[in-house]
Short mmCIF file of C-alpha atoms in Angstrom, two decimals:
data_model
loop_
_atom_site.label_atom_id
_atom_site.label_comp_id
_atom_site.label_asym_id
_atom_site.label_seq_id
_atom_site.Cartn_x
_atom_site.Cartn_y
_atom_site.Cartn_z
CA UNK A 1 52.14 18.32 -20.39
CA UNK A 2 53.14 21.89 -19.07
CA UNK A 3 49.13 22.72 -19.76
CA UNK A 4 48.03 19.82 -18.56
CA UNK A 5 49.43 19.92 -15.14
CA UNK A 6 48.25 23.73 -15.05
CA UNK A 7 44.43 22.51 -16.01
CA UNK A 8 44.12 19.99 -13.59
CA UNK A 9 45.80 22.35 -10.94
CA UNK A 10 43.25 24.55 -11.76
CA UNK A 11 40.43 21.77 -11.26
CA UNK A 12 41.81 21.25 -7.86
CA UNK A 13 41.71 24.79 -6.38
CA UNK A 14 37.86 24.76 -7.80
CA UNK A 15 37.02 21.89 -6.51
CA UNK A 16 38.51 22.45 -3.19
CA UNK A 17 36.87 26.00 -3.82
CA UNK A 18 33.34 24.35 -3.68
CA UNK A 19 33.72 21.99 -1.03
CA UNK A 20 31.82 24.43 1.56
CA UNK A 21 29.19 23.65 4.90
CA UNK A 22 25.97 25.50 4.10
CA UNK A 23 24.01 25.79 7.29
CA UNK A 24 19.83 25.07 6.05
CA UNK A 25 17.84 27.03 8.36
CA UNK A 26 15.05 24.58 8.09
CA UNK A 27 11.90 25.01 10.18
CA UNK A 28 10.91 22.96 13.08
CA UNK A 29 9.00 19.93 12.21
CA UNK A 30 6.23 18.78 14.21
CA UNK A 31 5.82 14.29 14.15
CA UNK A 32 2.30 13.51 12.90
CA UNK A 33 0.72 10.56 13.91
CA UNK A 34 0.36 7.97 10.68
CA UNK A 35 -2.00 5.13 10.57
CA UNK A 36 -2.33 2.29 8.03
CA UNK A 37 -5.77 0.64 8.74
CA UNK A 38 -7.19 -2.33 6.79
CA UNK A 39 -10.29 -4.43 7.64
CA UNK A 40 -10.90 -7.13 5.90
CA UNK A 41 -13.77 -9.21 5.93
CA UNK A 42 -13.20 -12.36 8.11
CA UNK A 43 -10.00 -11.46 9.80
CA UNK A 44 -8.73 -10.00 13.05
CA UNK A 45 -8.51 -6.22 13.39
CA UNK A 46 -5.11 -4.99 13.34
CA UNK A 47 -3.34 -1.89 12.26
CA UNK A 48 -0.10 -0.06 12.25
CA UNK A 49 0.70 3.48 14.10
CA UNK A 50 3.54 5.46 13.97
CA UNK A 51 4.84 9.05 13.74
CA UNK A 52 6.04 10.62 10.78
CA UNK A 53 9.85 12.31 10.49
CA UNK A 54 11.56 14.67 8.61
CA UNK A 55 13.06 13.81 5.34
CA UNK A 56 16.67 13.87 7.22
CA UNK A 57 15.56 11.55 9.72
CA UNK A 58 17.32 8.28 8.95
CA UNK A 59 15.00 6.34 10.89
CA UNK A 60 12.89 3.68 9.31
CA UNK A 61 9.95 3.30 11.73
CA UNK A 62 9.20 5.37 14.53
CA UNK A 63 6.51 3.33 16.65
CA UNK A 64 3.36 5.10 18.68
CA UNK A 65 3.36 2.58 21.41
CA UNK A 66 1.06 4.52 24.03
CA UNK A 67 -1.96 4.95 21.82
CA UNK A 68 -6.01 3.95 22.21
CA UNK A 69 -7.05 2.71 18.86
CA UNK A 70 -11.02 1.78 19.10
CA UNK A 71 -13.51 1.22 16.26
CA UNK A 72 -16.83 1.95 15.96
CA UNK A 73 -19.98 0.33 13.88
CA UNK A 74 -23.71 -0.17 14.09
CA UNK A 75 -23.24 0.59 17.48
CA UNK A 76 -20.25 -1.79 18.55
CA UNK A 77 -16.64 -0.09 19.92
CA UNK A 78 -13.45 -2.49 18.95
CA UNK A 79 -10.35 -1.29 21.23
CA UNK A 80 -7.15 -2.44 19.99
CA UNK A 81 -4.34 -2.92 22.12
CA UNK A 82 -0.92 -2.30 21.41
CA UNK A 83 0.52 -5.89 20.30
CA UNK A 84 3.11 -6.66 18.05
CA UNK A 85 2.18 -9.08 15.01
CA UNK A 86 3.93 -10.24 12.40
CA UNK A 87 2.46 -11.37 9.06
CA UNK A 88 5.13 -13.79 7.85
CA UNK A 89 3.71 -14.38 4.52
CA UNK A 90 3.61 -11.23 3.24
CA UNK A 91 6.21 -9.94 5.18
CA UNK A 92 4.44 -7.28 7.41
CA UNK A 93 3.81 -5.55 10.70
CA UNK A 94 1.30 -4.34 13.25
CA UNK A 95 1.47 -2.62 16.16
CA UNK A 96 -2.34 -2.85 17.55
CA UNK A 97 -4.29 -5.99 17.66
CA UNK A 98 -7.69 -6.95 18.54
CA UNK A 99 -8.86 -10.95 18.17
CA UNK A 100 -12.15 -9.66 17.32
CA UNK A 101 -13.07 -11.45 13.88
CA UNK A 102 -14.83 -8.56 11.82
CA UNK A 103 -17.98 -9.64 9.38
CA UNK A 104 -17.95 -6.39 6.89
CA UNK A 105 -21.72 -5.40 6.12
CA UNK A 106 -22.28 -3.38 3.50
CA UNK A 107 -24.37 0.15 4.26
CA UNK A 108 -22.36 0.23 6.97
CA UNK A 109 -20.16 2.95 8.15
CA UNK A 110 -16.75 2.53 10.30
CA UNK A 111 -15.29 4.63 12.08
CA UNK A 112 -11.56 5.27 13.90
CA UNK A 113 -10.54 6.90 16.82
CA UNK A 114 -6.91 6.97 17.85
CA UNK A 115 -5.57 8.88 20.70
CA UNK A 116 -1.40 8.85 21.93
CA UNK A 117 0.11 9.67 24.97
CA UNK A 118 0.85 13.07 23.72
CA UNK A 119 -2.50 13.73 23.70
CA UNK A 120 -2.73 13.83 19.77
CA UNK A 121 -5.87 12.57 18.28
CA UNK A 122 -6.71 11.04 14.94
CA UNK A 123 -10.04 9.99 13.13
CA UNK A 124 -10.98 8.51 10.22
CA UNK A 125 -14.52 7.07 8.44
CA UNK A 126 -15.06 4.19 5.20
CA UNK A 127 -17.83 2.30 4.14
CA UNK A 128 -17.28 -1.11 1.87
CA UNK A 129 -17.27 -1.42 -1.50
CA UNK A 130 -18.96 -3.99 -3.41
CA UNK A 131 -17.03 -7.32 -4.54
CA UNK A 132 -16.43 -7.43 -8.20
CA UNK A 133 -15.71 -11.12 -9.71
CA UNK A 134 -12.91 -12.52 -11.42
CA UNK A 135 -14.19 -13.98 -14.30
CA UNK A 136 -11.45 -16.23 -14.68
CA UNK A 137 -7.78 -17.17 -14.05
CA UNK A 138 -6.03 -18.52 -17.28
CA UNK A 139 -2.46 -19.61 -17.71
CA UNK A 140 -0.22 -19.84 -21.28
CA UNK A 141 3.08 -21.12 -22.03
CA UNK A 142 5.86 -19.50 -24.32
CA UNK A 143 8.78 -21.15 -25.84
CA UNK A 144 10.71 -21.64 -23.50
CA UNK A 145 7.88 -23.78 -21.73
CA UNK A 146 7.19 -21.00 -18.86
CA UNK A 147 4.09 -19.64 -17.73
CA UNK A 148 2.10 -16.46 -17.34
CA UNK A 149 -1.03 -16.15 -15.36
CA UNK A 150 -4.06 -14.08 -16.65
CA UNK A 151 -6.65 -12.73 -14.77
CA UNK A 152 -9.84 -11.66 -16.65
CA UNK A 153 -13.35 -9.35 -15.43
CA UNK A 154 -16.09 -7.21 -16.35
CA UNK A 155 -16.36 -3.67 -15.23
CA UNK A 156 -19.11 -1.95 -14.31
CA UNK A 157 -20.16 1.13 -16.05
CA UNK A 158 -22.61 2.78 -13.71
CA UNK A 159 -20.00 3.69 -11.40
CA UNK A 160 -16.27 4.92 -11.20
CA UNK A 161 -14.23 2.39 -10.32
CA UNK A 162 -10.59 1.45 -8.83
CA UNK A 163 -8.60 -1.78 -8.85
CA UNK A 164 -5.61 -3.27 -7.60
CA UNK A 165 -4.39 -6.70 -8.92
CA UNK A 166 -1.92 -9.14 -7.24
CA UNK A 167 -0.85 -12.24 -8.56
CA UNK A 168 2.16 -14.83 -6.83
CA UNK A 169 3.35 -18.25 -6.39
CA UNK A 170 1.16 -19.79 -3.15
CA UNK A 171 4.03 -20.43 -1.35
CA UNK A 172 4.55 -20.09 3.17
CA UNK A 173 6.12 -16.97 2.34
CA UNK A 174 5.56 -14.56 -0.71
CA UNK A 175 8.36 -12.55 -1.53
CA UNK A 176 7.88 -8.67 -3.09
CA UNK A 177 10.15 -9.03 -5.95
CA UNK A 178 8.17 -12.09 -6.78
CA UNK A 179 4.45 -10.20 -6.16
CA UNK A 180 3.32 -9.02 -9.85
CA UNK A 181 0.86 -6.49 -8.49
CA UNK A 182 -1.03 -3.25 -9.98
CA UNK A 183 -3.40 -0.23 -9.11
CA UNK A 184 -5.05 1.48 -11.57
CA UNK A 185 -8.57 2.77 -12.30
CA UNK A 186 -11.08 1.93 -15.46
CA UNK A 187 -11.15 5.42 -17.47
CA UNK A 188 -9.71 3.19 -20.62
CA UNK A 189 -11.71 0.08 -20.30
CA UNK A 190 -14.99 1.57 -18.47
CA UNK A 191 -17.77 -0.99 -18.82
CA UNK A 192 -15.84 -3.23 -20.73
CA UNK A 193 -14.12 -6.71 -19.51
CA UNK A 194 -10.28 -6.30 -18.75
CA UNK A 195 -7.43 -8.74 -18.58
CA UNK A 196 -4.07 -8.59 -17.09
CA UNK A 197 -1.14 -10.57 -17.37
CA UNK A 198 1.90 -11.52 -15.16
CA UNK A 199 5.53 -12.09 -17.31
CA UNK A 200 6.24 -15.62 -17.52
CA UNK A 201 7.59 -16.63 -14.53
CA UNK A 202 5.73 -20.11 -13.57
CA UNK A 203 6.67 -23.38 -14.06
CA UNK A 204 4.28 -26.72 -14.20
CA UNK A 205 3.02 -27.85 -11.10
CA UNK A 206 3.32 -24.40 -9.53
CA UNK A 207 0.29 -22.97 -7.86
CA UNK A 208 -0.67 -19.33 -9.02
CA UNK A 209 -2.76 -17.30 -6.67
CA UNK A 210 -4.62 -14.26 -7.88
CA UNK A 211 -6.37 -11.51 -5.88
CA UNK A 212 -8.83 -8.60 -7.70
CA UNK A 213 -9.03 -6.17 -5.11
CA UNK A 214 -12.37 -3.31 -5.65
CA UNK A 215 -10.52 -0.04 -3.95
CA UNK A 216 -11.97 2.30 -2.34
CA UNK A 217 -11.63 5.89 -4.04
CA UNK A 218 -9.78 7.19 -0.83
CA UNK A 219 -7.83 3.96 -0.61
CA UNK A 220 -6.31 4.14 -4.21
CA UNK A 221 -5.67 7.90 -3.83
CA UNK A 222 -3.76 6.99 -1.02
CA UNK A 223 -1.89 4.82 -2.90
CA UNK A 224 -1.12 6.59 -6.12
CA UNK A 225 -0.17 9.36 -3.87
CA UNK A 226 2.72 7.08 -1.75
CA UNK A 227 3.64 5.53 -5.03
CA UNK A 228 4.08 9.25 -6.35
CA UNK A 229 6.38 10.28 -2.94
CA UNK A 230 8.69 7.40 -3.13
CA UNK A 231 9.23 7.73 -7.21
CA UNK A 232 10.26 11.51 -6.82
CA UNK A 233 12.23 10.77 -3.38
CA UNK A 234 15.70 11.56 -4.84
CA UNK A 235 14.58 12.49 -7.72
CA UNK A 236 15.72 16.78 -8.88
CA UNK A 237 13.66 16.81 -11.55
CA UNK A 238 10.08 15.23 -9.84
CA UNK A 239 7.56 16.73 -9.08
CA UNK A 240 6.98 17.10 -5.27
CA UNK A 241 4.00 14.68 -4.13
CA UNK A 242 1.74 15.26 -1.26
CA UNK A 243 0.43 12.10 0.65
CA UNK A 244 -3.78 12.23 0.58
CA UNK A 245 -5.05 10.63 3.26
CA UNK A 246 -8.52 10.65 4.48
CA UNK A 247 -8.04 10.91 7.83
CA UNK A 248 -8.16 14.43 9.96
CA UNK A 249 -5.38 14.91 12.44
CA UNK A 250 -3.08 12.54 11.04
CA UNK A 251 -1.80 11.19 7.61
CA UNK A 252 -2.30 7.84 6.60
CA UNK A 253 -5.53 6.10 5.59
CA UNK A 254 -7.94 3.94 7.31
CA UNK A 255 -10.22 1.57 4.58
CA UNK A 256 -12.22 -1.70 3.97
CA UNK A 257 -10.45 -4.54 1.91
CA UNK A 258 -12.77 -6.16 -0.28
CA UNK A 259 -11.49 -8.72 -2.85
CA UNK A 260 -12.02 -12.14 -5.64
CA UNK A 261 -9.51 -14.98 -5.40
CA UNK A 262 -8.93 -17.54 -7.57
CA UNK A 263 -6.23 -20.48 -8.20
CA UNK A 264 -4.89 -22.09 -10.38
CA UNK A 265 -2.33 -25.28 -10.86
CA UNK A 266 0.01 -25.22 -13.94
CA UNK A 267 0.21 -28.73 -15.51
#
């Protein structure tokens, strides 16, 4: 007991021992503007701007509200205004809005110009990617009589090619730990037909909906690069990661959203 006590003395005075402030001497971080920018074909032009913050900054969202936001094509200038929406469904935000109901043409290149209050300026260019088809939206059972969708297409081998797969119950609201969704790109299956499957989470009479997005190159490096960040975020032993972002004065990415949907009812 007599050693014991002496030990765990010992473990005290070490403890308290190591229990020092370190002052970081860390250098002064300058906010860069950060734009997420999708257009989708047949939809209203809206897009979220903020600033980004150091890694100490426990801030969630820090919003640009004093911005011009304008987009340019075959001639045409879009200016969005600063409007908040909310996307209930999926659960998401925008900060600039524009009614304007875009009709994506391929050989067609967009362009963004974004300029704060602060005088800070951001650009950005895309072009749209060809549609590739779902071939077809399949559901099976297992034992225990619940379902998993599959989604089934054919690549195409003349060019390199990136994907992104969602798949969720239609439902008024679609809810992220629900969303079976994944990016990836075709170097194992280039040329040939692919199929993905959800776990089995459906029951009869649901209604599965199933999106095959065709990324852009900058688009899913921008993705792979965020999904990168937030794995190592925390993490000693990660690798840091380096958002890419193909826009000049600003990080962030600005992109066309081309994509196949099909449905299907389990019975």
């Amino acid at each position: 007991m007599k050693k014991l006590s002496l030990l765990l003395l010992s473990i005290s005075f070490f403890v308290i021992g190591c229990n020092k402030e370190i002052d970081l001497n860390l250098p002064e971080y300058e906010p860069k503007l950060v734009l997420e920018f999708y257009l989708e074909n047949n939809t209203s032009l809206r897009c979220l701007l903020q600033e980004s913050t150091m890694y100490t900054d426990t801030s969630q969202l820090r919003l640009v509200n004093d911005a011009t936001v304008i987009v340019s094509y075959n001639g045409i200038q879009q200016t969005l205004v600063n409007r908040m929406i909310i996307d209930p469904r999926f659960d998401k935000i925008y900060n600039y809005y524009n009614p304007h109901i875009i009709q994506l043409q391929p050989n067609t290149e967009y362009e963004v110009y974004v300029k704060d209050g602060k005088g800070r300026e951001l650009r950005g260019k895309t072009r749209l990617n060809n549609l590739v088809p779902i071939d077809s939206l399949v559901y099976n059972f297992n034992a225990s009589n619940k379902a998993a969708a599959g989604l089934l297409f054919k690549d195409d081998s003349r060019t390199k090619n990136y994907y992104r797969i969602v798949a969720f119950k239609d439902a008024p609201v679609v809810k992220q730990d629900s969303l079976w969704d994944i990016t990836f790109n075709d170097n194992l299956f280039n040329g040939e037909q692919f199929s993905f499957y959800t776990g089995y989470a459906y029951n009869r009479g649901d209604t599965i909906t199933s999106r095959l997005y065709h990324l852009t190159e900058e688009h899913y490096r921008f993705t792979e690069s965020v999904n990168n960040a937030q794995a190592s975020n925390g993490n000693p032993f990660g690798q840091p990661a380096n958002i890419v972002s193909n826009l000049t004065g600003g990080l962030g990415i600005f992109t066309t959203l081309i994509y196949d949907e099909k449905k299907v009812i389990v019975r």
